[in-house]
Structures are given as C-alpha cells and as structure tokens.
C-alpha cells in the first residue's frame, strides 16, 4: 500500500513513471504503468496547446470504457484540467447542453459516438476522434513528453478534476465538482479500507462517465498501484469470462448489475476465479447474500455520490443490511426533511427487519464539516444542498440504537400512502425475497383521492413463464415486516426492468407509464401485463380495459386526472 497517500491525483500518475508492470488491460491491449504515465503526459501536452488562453481548463469525454478514458483522466490530472464525463445516452439539445454547460473547449470521442453529434451546435468546441489516423498524427509530436512538463496552471489539491453529472430524476443534470485532493483522498481511503495490493486487478465494467467507476474503482487502483482492466460496456454474460481472463480481484457495481449477474445461467465453475470483493450500491441484502453463496465473492454495500457530502464507514461488527457508521469528523443524523428533527431510532426484529419504518425513516444530513465542493455554475442547487449549515443528501435512511445507518432509498423514491411516508427501497428489499423475482422496482402511482398507491414492477426469473398471482399473495402474507400500507396495489410484470445507462432503475420511464400501455418504455421494455388488488377483493387479478376506464372515471370525479 506504499505510495497510496498523495495530495493530488497528478502525484499518483507521476509515480507510475518507471513502473513496468502491467497497469492497464483491455481486450487485445496491455499497457504498463509507465506507458500509462507516458501516454497521459503526451495527452496533457496536447491539451495545453488546444485549450484557448483564458478559457476554463475543461474538456469533455464522450467514450465507452476504452483505454483512452483513463489515459485522458490521467492527462487531466497532470495538466490541471477538469474532465466532464458525457453520458452517451443523452441526445440532441440535452447532449449539447451538457457539453456547453461545463464550458468544454475540447471533446474527446470515438467514431461510434459521432452520430450523436450530428447537427449539434457546439461553438468553440474542438472534437478529437480517438480511433482515427488524424488523432494519432495529432498526438505523435508529443510522444516524448514527461509527467509534469505541461500544465494549464498551478496543480494542487484544490484543482478541479471531475465535473460529473448527477442522475437526478427531475430537471437538467447538475455537474458535481470533485477536486484532485478529494479524489486522491477517496482512493487512499479505499486502499486502506479494502487492503488493496499492488498485484490486485480492478475490473471496471461500470461506465466511466459516472462517478462510481472513477471514484470507487479507478482511484483506489491508482492510489494502491494496482492494475486496471476495462469492459467497454457492462455485460452480465461476459462478466465471469472477463474476470478470469484478467484475474480480476475487485469490481464496483451500481443499480441492477448484481441482479443481472444472478439472472445468468448457473455454471459448475461459477466459483473458479480470483474475484475477492465487489463494492457498490443498491444490490440489497437478499441479492448480496445470493451473490456470495453462488460466486463466493463478498459484496460490500457502500454509500456515496459524486457530490461526496457525507461519508459512511463500514467497520467490523456492522450488522447485515447496514452500511456502517458516520465517518471520522462527520456528524450524520436522520431527520424529518420538513422540520429537521431527528427521527426515532429504528426498531429491528430478531431477523434484522425494520418494524417502525414510519417513525424511523428520514433524510440523511451531515451536520458537521462536509467535503461537498459544489456544482458547476449552479448556486441555487448549492444552496439547496447546504441549507441551514447542514449538508442535505436527499437520500432516505434509518439508524439503529447503536448508530449503524441503513439505506432506505433515494429522496425521489418516497411514497405517501394514507398519510404515511414510505420508502420504495424498503418495499423492494422485501419483495426481492420472492423466489420468482429476478428484479423488483417499486414506485408511486397517484391515488384517486389523495397521495399515492404502491405499484411494483417485477421481472421474472429465467424459467418462470408466468406470474403466479396466488403464490405472490401468499408470499406477501408471510412477510412479517411488510406493513399494511406497503402491500402493492398494482403489480406490473415485465420482460425486464428498464434501466439507465448506469444500470439504475429507470424510474422516470416507470412513473411516466403509470398503469401501463408501453409507449414510454425504451424499445424492448414493454409491459406484458398489469395485475391489481381490487378494493374489497381478495388477491390479484388482471387489470382489464374496463378496470382502466373505471379508474379514470374515479380520478376525474376527484379532479385528479391531471395526476395520471
């Protein structure tokens, strides 16, 4: 773990110079740590010549997880520049807005993504296409550059390095700022926490335009002098083959990635690999246990975001299902988002299940110092995050009597049923126990009179051909921690759950669909059927056209048709 502690990412990149062990792997390519540092130095020198004098030292990267991505991240650190990770699922004016909002004067991309730029007005933006002869010719004169020779200005811990867009469900994405000092510290912290070794290989299969892959996977590899192996895009079917080929020991995940891996056919050699640890969010306790039982690899659930406003540290003795306690120097609390008053301690049954969710769940805040560095050119969002001198995460948690914190869902996953506030993630964790489910998403649909009703989207496991309504009802009745307000009123059976580019559930698509119809889903994610528990009835039955018409009439009678 030597050389893990450094004040800047630039220092970590410079320390690769002269290290001729393999440091970066891709299908058909292997670069030494020294070659990575040399390639970064060349790109840094090119960048210094391309960025106009007086312009913000920012450039965008619109790439899959190709070797050019970590090379340009390293180049940005050396040059004192900031990388804006550009999401390739964005289109048209929204894509142009992301590039221009972050004041990018250079955009690094590849031929596969050039169609996304057709017709976009990007004044003053120089586009570099990495897999072309023109790019190789442009870069060639800088081949002899060494780390630290070319900079756009002073490089220090406070130098901006990342401008990574948050994946909020409403409004235009905000670009969270991450400095060199914060990223270097995050990498060093994970090196110490997980015991990263120099012979480790970090497998990066989550998209590098998102903070998870860079902050939780690339940065600790760089800080710990471990190797990196890339997958252009996440593939559940290719995961184990990659892990074996690269002899990977560590990976990160977000969203539904773990569920996709569990949905692959079981093999006799599922445990034949070097993978020691997976670190991420939103796998859930049930699927984390299934993953370890099948693959022999421990998953550690963490909590974090590109903003970095609150840190939760997993320590020995952390209960199953908990993320950990507040990190050193943090004063974390779970409060009522309206009043700021602390919520009641969680009461857990002997099985670790929450029994007082209505009183215990609230928003996580940091009342102490916060490493949050703001959003690029968005003072209103900065103020909303730091109101009253606290950092408001926007995420739902509960805390037990020993101070251990448990994730209960994103802030926009709240439901209000019969005046009771519920967290979608809590219901999802319960429904995930159903053996027929490959994936679960819970979201709100409007109640005809007031508040919300619970809708669950279910993707069935391979080999399960149809929804067993009676079996599902029996399963729900047996779940002691499923409160009466949590029981889904509607169940939507899908071929697979819609997800975003970062493998998180595409809740915007689900909510926009309401009771179904298929039009708002991306291609391939149409609904098969919707079932519902009719008031006064027993169990679930299919939602018919006549039922939909009657529901619409009820909404109109209460003046809530605009909620649909």
PDB file of N, CA and C in Angstrom, residues 459-526:
ATOM      1  N   UNK A 459     -39.696  -8.310 -12.717  1.00  0.00           N
ATOM      2  CA  UNK A 459     -39.119  -9.081 -13.814  1.00  0.00           C
ATOM      3  C   UNK A 459     -38.955 -10.507 -13.298  1.00  0.00           C
ATOM      4  N   UNK A 460     -39.496 -11.469 -14.034  1.00  0.00           N
ATOM      5  CA  UNK A 460     -39.480 -12.854 -13.576  1.00  0.00           C
ATOM      6  C   UNK A 460     -38.149 -13.530 -13.885  1.00  0.00           C
ATOM      7  N   UNK A 461     -37.781 -14.462 -13.011  1.00  0.00           N
ATOM      8  CA  UNK A 461     -36.544 -15.196 -13.206  1.00  0.00           C
ATOM      9  C   UNK A 461     -36.639 -16.100 -14.436  1.00  0.00           C
ATOM     10  N   UNK A 462     -35.472 -16.398 -14.989  1.00  0.00           N
ATOM     11  CA  UNK A 462     -35.406 -17.299 -16.139  1.00  0.00           C
ATOM     12  C   UNK A 462     -36.030 -18.635 -15.770  1.00  0.00           C
ATOM     13  N   UNK A 463     -36.877 -19.134 -16.637  1.00  0.00           N
ATOM     14  CA  UNK A 463     -37.558 -20.399 -16.384  1.00  0.00           C
ATOM     15  C   UNK A 463     -38.938 -20.229 -15.777  1.00  0.00           C
ATOM     16  N   UNK A 464     -39.252 -19.024 -15.281  1.00  0.00           N
ATOM     17  CA  UNK A 464     -40.595 -18.749 -14.750  1.00  0.00           C
ATOM     18  C   UNK A 464     -41.400 -18.120 -15.886  1.00  0.00           C
ATOM     19  N   UNK A 465     -42.393 -18.836 -16.375  1.00  0.00           N
ATOM     20  CA  UNK A 465     -43.080 -18.419 -17.592  1.00  0.00           C
ATOM     21  C   UNK A 465     -44.240 -17.474 -17.364  1.00  0.00           C
ATOM     22  N   UNK A 466     -44.791 -17.455 -16.147  1.00  0.00           N
ATOM     23  CA  UNK A 466     -45.966 -16.613 -15.913  1.00  0.00           C
ATOM     24  C   UNK A 466     -46.018 -16.178 -14.454  1.00  0.00           C
ATOM     25  N   UNK A 467     -46.778 -15.122 -14.216  1.00  0.00           N
ATOM     26  CA  UNK A 467     -46.934 -14.566 -12.873  1.00  0.00           C
ATOM     27  C   UNK A 467     -47.911 -15.414 -12.073  1.00  0.00           C
ATOM     28  N   UNK A 468     -47.459 -15.917 -10.935  1.00  0.00           N
ATOM     29  CA  UNK A 468     -48.279 -16.725 -10.032  1.00  0.00           C
ATOM     30  C   UNK A 468     -48.942 -15.785  -9.033  1.00  0.00           C
ATOM     31  N   UNK A 469     -50.122 -15.295  -9.374  1.00  0.00           N
ATOM     32  CA  UNK A 469     -50.791 -14.298  -8.540  1.00  0.00           C
ATOM     33  C   UNK A 469     -51.101 -14.850  -7.149  1.00  0.00           C
ATOM     34  N   UNK A 470     -51.606 -16.086  -7.090  1.00  0.00           N
ATOM     35  CA  UNK A 470     -51.954 -16.666  -5.788  1.00  0.00           C
ATOM     36  C   UNK A 470     -50.696 -16.883  -4.944  1.00  0.00           C
ATOM     37  N   UNK A 471     -49.632 -17.370  -5.588  1.00  0.00           N
ATOM     38  CA  UNK A 471     -48.386 -17.585  -4.861  1.00  0.00           C
ATOM     39  C   UNK A 471     -47.787 -16.281  -4.359  1.00  0.00           C
ATOM     40  N   UNK A 472     -47.924 -15.229  -5.154  1.00  0.00           N
ATOM     41  CA  UNK A 472     -47.401 -13.926  -4.744  1.00  0.00           C
ATOM     42  C   UNK A 472     -48.186 -13.408  -3.538  1.00  0.00           C
ATOM     43  N   UNK A 473     -49.481 -13.571  -3.543  1.00  0.00           N
ATOM     44  CA  UNK A 473     -50.307 -13.140  -2.409  1.00  0.00           C
ATOM     45  C   UNK A 473     -49.930 -13.899  -1.136  1.00  0.00           C
ATOM     46  N   UNK A 474     -49.695 -15.203  -1.270  1.00  0.00           N
ATOM     47  CA  UNK A 474     -49.299 -15.997  -0.106  1.00  0.00           C
ATOM     48  C   UNK A 474     -47.938 -15.539   0.416  1.00  0.00           C
ATOM     49  N   UNK A 475     -47.036 -15.239  -0.512  1.00  0.00           N
ATOM     50  CA  UNK A 475     -45.719 -14.743  -0.123  1.00  0.00           C
ATOM     51  C   UNK A 475     -45.843 -13.439   0.656  1.00  0.00           C
ATOM     52  N   UNK A 476     -46.642 -12.495   0.170  1.00  0.00           N
ATOM     53  CA  UNK A 476     -46.800 -11.211   0.853  1.00  0.00           C
ATOM     54  C   UNK A 476     -47.350 -11.406   2.261  1.00  0.00           C
ATOM     55  N   UNK A 477     -48.307 -12.301   2.408  1.00  0.00           N
ATOM     56  CA  UNK A 477     -48.927 -12.528   3.714  1.00  0.00           C
ATOM     57  C   UNK A 477     -47.927 -13.082   4.724  1.00  0.00           C
ATOM     58  N   UNK A 478     -46.872 -13.726   4.234  1.00  0.00           N
ATOM     59  CA  UNK A 478     -45.897 -14.347   5.136  1.00  0.00           C
ATOM     60  C   UNK A 478     -44.772 -13.397   5.536  1.00  0.00           C
ATOM     61  N   UNK A 479     -44.740 -12.184   4.992  1.00  0.00           N
ATOM     62  CA  UNK A 479     -43.658 -11.246   5.294  1.00  0.00           C
ATOM     63  C   UNK A 479     -44.045 -10.377   6.481  1.00  0.00           C
ATOM     64  N   UNK A 480     -43.458 -10.685   7.629  1.00  0.00           N
ATOM     65  CA  UNK A 480     -43.855 -10.017   8.870  1.00  0.00           C
ATOM     66  C   UNK A 480     -43.549  -8.530   8.861  1.00  0.00           C
ATOM     67  N   UNK A 481     -42.550  -8.107   8.084  1.00  0.00           N
ATOM     68  CA  UNK A 481     -42.170  -6.698   8.082  1.00  0.00           C
ATOM     69  C   UNK A 481     -42.812  -5.904   6.956  1.00  0.00           C
ATOM     70  N   UNK A 482     -43.727  -6.505   6.225  1.00  0.00           N
ATOM     71  CA  UNK A 482     -44.441  -5.784   5.172  1.00  0.00           C
ATOM     72  C   UNK A 482     -45.664  -5.113   5.790  1.00  0.00           C
ATOM     73  N   UNK A 483     -45.547  -3.816   6.052  1.00  0.00           N
ATOM     74  CA  UNK A 483     -46.660  -3.091   6.648  1.00  0.00           C
ATOM     75  C   UNK A 483     -47.877  -3.082   5.740  1.00  0.00           C
ATOM     76  N   UNK A 484     -49.018  -2.844   6.338  1.00  0.00           N
ATOM     77  CA  UNK A 484     -50.256  -2.876   5.564  1.00  0.00           C
ATOM     78  C   UNK A 484     -50.280  -1.828   4.456  1.00  0.00           C
ATOM     79  N   UNK A 485     -49.597  -0.705   4.668  1.00  0.00           N
ATOM     80  CA  UNK A 485     -49.566   0.338   3.636  1.00  0.00           C
ATOM     81  C   UNK A 485     -48.551   0.024   2.531  1.00  0.00           C
ATOM     82  N   UNK A 486     -47.648  -0.957   2.795  1.00  0.00           N
ATOM     83  CA  UNK A 486     -46.601  -1.286   1.824  1.00  0.00           C
ATOM     84  C   UNK A 486     -47.063  -2.252   0.743  1.00  0.00           C
ATOM     85  N   UNK A 487     -48.125  -2.979   0.980  1.00  0.00           N
ATOM     86  CA  UNK A 487     -48.559  -4.001   0.029  1.00  0.00           C
ATOM     87  C   UNK A 487     -48.898  -3.379  -1.315  1.00  0.00           C
ATOM     88  N   UNK A 488     -48.306  -3.873  -2.410  1.00  0.00           N
ATOM     89  CA  UNK A 488     -48.583  -3.280  -3.722  1.00  0.00           C
ATOM     90  C   UNK A 488     -50.059  -3.384  -4.098  1.00  0.00           C
ATOM     91  N   UNK A 489     -50.605  -2.269  -4.532  1.00  0.00           N
ATOM     92  CA  UNK A 489     -51.967  -2.279  -5.061  1.00  0.00           C
ATOM     93  C   UNK A 489     -51.946  -2.780  -6.506  1.00  0.00           C
ATOM     94  N   UNK A 490     -50.865  -2.444  -7.225  1.00  0.00           N
ATOM     95  CA  UNK A 490     -50.721  -2.849  -8.616  1.00  0.00           C
ATOM     96  C   UNK A 490     -49.397  -3.590  -8.785  1.00  0.00           C
ATOM     97  N   UNK A 491     -49.400  -4.592  -9.649  1.00  0.00           N
ATOM     98  CA  UNK A 491     -48.193  -5.348  -9.977  1.00  0.00           C
ATOM     99  C   UNK A 491     -48.060  -5.388 -11.496  1.00  0.00           C
ATOM    100  N   UNK A 492     -46.921  -4.914 -11.953  1.00  0.00           N
ATOM    101  CA  UNK A 492     -46.676  -4.879 -13.393  1.00  0.00           C
ATOM    102  C   UNK A 492     -45.580  -5.890 -13.724  1.00  0.00           C
ATOM    103  N   UNK A 493     -45.890  -6.848 -14.575  1.00  0.00           N
ATOM    104  CA  UNK A 493     -44.951  -7.906 -14.933  1.00  0.00           C
ATOM    105  C   UNK A 493     -44.270  -7.533 -16.242  1.00  0.00           C
ATOM    106  N   UNK A 494     -42.929  -7.431 -16.200  1.00  0.00           N
ATOM    107  CA  UNK A 494     -42.151  -7.004 -17.355  1.00  0.00           C
ATOM    108  C   UNK A 494     -41.197  -8.103 -17.807  1.00  0.00           C
ATOM    109  N   UNK A 495     -40.801  -8.029 -19.064  1.00  0.00           N
ATOM    110  CA  UNK A 495     -39.781  -8.955 -19.549  1.00  0.00           C
ATOM    111  C   UNK A 495     -38.449  -8.669 -18.865  1.00  0.00           C
ATOM    112  N   UNK A 496     -38.148  -7.402 -18.657  1.00  0.00           N
ATOM    113  CA  UNK A 496     -37.004  -6.988 -17.854  1.00  0.00           C
ATOM    114  C   UNK A 496     -37.241  -5.560 -17.400  1.00  0.00           C
ATOM    115  N   UNK A 497     -36.570  -5.169 -16.333  1.00  0.00           N
ATOM    116  CA  UNK A 497     -36.763  -3.827 -15.806  1.00  0.00           C
ATOM    117  C   UNK A 497     -36.006  -2.815 -16.659  1.00  0.00           C
ATOM    118  N   UNK A 498     -36.627  -1.666 -16.941  1.00  0.00           N
ATOM    119  CA  UNK A 498     -35.900  -0.622 -17.671  1.00  0.00           C
ATOM    120  C   UNK A 498     -34.854   0.005 -16.766  1.00  0.00           C
ATOM    121  N   UNK A 499     -33.654   0.228 -17.321  1.00  0.00           N
ATOM    122  CA  UNK A 499     -32.581   0.814 -16.533  1.00  0.00           C
ATOM    123  C   UNK A 499     -31.944   1.963 -17.298  1.00  0.00           C
ATOM    124  N   UNK A 500     -31.232   2.813 -16.561  1.00  0.00           N
ATOM    125  CA  UNK A 500     -30.495   3.915 -17.148  1.00  0.00           C
ATOM    126  C   UNK A 500     -29.129   3.410 -17.614  1.00  0.00           C
ATOM    127  N   UNK A 501     -28.336   4.311 -18.163  1.00  0.00           N
ATOM    128  CA  UNK A 501     -27.004   3.928 -18.637  1.00  0.00           C
ATOM    129  C   UNK A 501     -26.091   3.482 -17.505  1.00  0.00           C
ATOM    130  N   UNK A 502     -26.419   3.835 -16.268  1.00  0.00           N
ATOM    131  CA  UNK A 502     -25.613   3.408 -15.120  1.00  0.00           C
ATOM    132  C   UNK A 502     -26.251   2.232 -14.384  1.00  0.00           C
ATOM    133  N   UNK A 503     -27.157   1.527 -15.072  1.00  0.00           N
ATOM    134  CA  UNK A 503     -27.796   0.322 -14.543  1.00  0.00           C
ATOM    135  C   UNK A 503     -28.706   0.572 -13.349  1.00  0.00           C
ATOM    136  N   UNK A 504     -29.105   1.817 -13.158  1.00  0.00           N
ATOM    137  CA  UNK A 504     -30.098   2.105 -12.130  1.00  0.00           C
ATOM    138  C   UNK A 504     -31.495   1.984 -12.749  1.00  0.00           C
ATOM    139  N   UNK A 505     -32.461   1.676 -11.914  1.00  0.00           N
ATOM    140  CA  UNK A 505     -33.825   1.531 -12.410  1.00  0.00           C
ATOM    141  C   UNK A 505     -34.277   2.837 -13.056  1.00  0.00           C
ATOM    142  N   UNK A 506     -34.864   2.729 -14.230  1.00  0.00           N
ATOM    143  CA  UNK A 506     -35.328   3.901 -14.976  1.00  0.00           C
ATOM    144  C   UNK A 506     -36.707   4.293 -14.440  1.00  0.00           C
ATOM    145  N   UNK A 507     -36.690   4.944 -13.266  1.00  0.00           N
ATOM    146  CA  UNK A 507     -37.952   5.256 -12.595  1.00  0.00           C
ATOM    147  C   UNK A 507     -38.771   6.295 -13.359  1.00  0.00           C
ATOM    148  N   UNK A 508     -38.094   7.168 -14.084  1.00  0.00           N
ATOM    149  CA  UNK A 508     -38.841   8.159 -14.858  1.00  0.00           C
ATOM    150  C   UNK A 508     -39.729   7.461 -15.874  1.00  0.00           C
ATOM    151  N   UNK A 509     -39.187   6.442 -16.550  1.00  0.00           N
ATOM    152  CA  UNK A 509     -39.979   5.695 -17.523  1.00  0.00           C
ATOM    153  C   UNK A 509     -41.123   4.960 -16.840  1.00  0.00           C
ATOM    154  N   UNK A 510     -40.843   4.355 -15.692  1.00  0.00           N
ATOM    155  CA  UNK A 510     -41.891   3.632 -14.977  1.00  0.00           C
ATOM    156  C   UNK A 510     -43.012   4.568 -14.542  1.00  0.00           C
ATOM    157  N   UNK A 511     -42.618   5.696 -13.937  1.00  0.00           N
ATOM    158  CA  UNK A 511     -43.650   6.628 -13.466  1.00  0.00           C
ATOM    159  C   UNK A 511     -44.449   7.210 -14.612  1.00  0.00           C
ATOM    160  N   UNK A 512     -43.780   7.507 -15.719  1.00  0.00           N
ATOM    161  CA  UNK A 512     -44.489   8.126 -16.837  1.00  0.00           C
ATOM    162  C   UNK A 512     -45.493   7.171 -17.462  1.00  0.00           C
ATOM    163  N   UNK A 513     -45.274   5.859 -17.298  1.00  0.00           N
ATOM    164  CA  UNK A 513     -46.192   4.867 -17.832  1.00  0.00           C
ATOM    165  C   UNK A 513     -47.440   4.700 -16.968  1.00  0.00           C
ATOM    166  N   UNK A 514     -47.338   5.046 -15.687  1.00  0.00           N
ATOM    167  CA  UNK A 514     -48.499   4.912 -14.816  1.00  0.00           C
ATOM    168  C   UNK A 514     -49.008   3.484 -14.771  1.00  0.00           C
ATOM    169  N   UNK A 515     -50.238   3.283 -15.226  1.00  0.00           N
ATOM    170  CA  UNK A 515     -50.865   1.965 -15.159  1.00  0.00           C
ATOM    171  C   UNK A 515     -50.585   1.115 -16.384  1.00  0.00           C
ATOM    172  N   UNK A 516     -49.740   1.598 -17.283  1.00  0.00           N
ATOM    173  CA  UNK A 516     -49.341   0.736 -18.383  1.00  0.00           C
ATOM    174  C   UNK A 516     -49.773   1.238 -19.734  1.00  0.00           C
ATOM    175  N   UNK A 517     -49.253   0.575 -20.746  1.00  0.00           N
ATOM    176  CA  UNK A 517     -49.531   0.957 -22.117  1.00  0.00           C
ATOM    177  C   UNK A 517     -48.308   0.771 -22.985  1.00  0.00           C
ATOM    178  N   UNK A 518     -47.110   0.864 -22.397  1.00  0.00           N
ATOM    179  CA  UNK A 518     -45.890   0.537 -23.108  1.00  0.00           C
ATOM    180  C   UNK A 518     -45.243   1.658 -23.875  1.00  0.00           C
ATOM    181  N   UNK A 519     -45.943   2.776 -24.129  1.00  0.00           N
ATOM    182  CA  UNK A 519     -45.417   3.786 -25.044  1.00  0.00           C
ATOM    183  C   UNK A 519     -44.173   4.482 -24.527  1.00  0.00           C
ATOM    184  N   UNK A 520     -44.062   4.665 -23.217  1.00  0.00           N
ATOM    185  CA  UNK A 520     -42.954   5.459 -22.674  1.00  0.00           C
ATOM    186  C   UNK A 520     -41.697   4.641 -22.409  1.00  0.00           C
ATOM    187  N   UNK A 521     -41.778   3.316 -22.608  1.00  0.00           N
ATOM    188  CA  UNK A 521     -40.612   2.498 -22.325  1.00  0.00           C
ATOM    189  C   UNK A 521     -39.657   2.487 -23.497  1.00  0.00           C
ATOM    190  N   UNK A 522     -38.346   2.410 -23.214  1.00  0.00           N
ATOM    191  CA  UNK A 522     -37.387   2.206 -24.291  1.00  0.00           C
ATOM    192  C   UNK A 522     -37.704   0.904 -25.022  1.00  0.00           C
ATOM    193  N   UNK A 523     -37.242   0.794 -26.242  1.00  0.00           N
ATOM    194  CA  UNK A 523     -37.511  -0.395 -27.036  1.00  0.00           C
ATOM    195  C   UNK A 523     -37.050  -1.641 -26.299  1.00  0.00           C
ATOM    196  N   UNK A 524     -37.919  -2.651 -26.260  1.00  0.00           N
ATOM    197  CA  UNK A 524     -37.556  -3.897 -25.603  1.00  0.00           C
ATOM    198  C   UNK A 524     -38.015  -3.999 -24.168  1.00  0.00           C
ATOM    199  N   UNK A 525     -38.636  -2.948 -23.632  1.00  0.00           N
ATOM    200  CA  UNK A 525     -39.043  -2.985 -22.233  1.00  0.00           C
ATOM    201  C   UNK A 525     -40.568  -2.867 -22.086  1.00  0.00           C
ATOM    202  N   UNK A 526     -41.328  -3.297 -23.062  1.00  0.00           N
ATOM    203  CA  UNK A 526     -42.773  -3.184 -22.995  1.00  0.00           C
ATOM    204  C   UNK A 526     -43.357  -4.015 -21.867  1.00  0.00           C
TER     205      UNK A 526
END
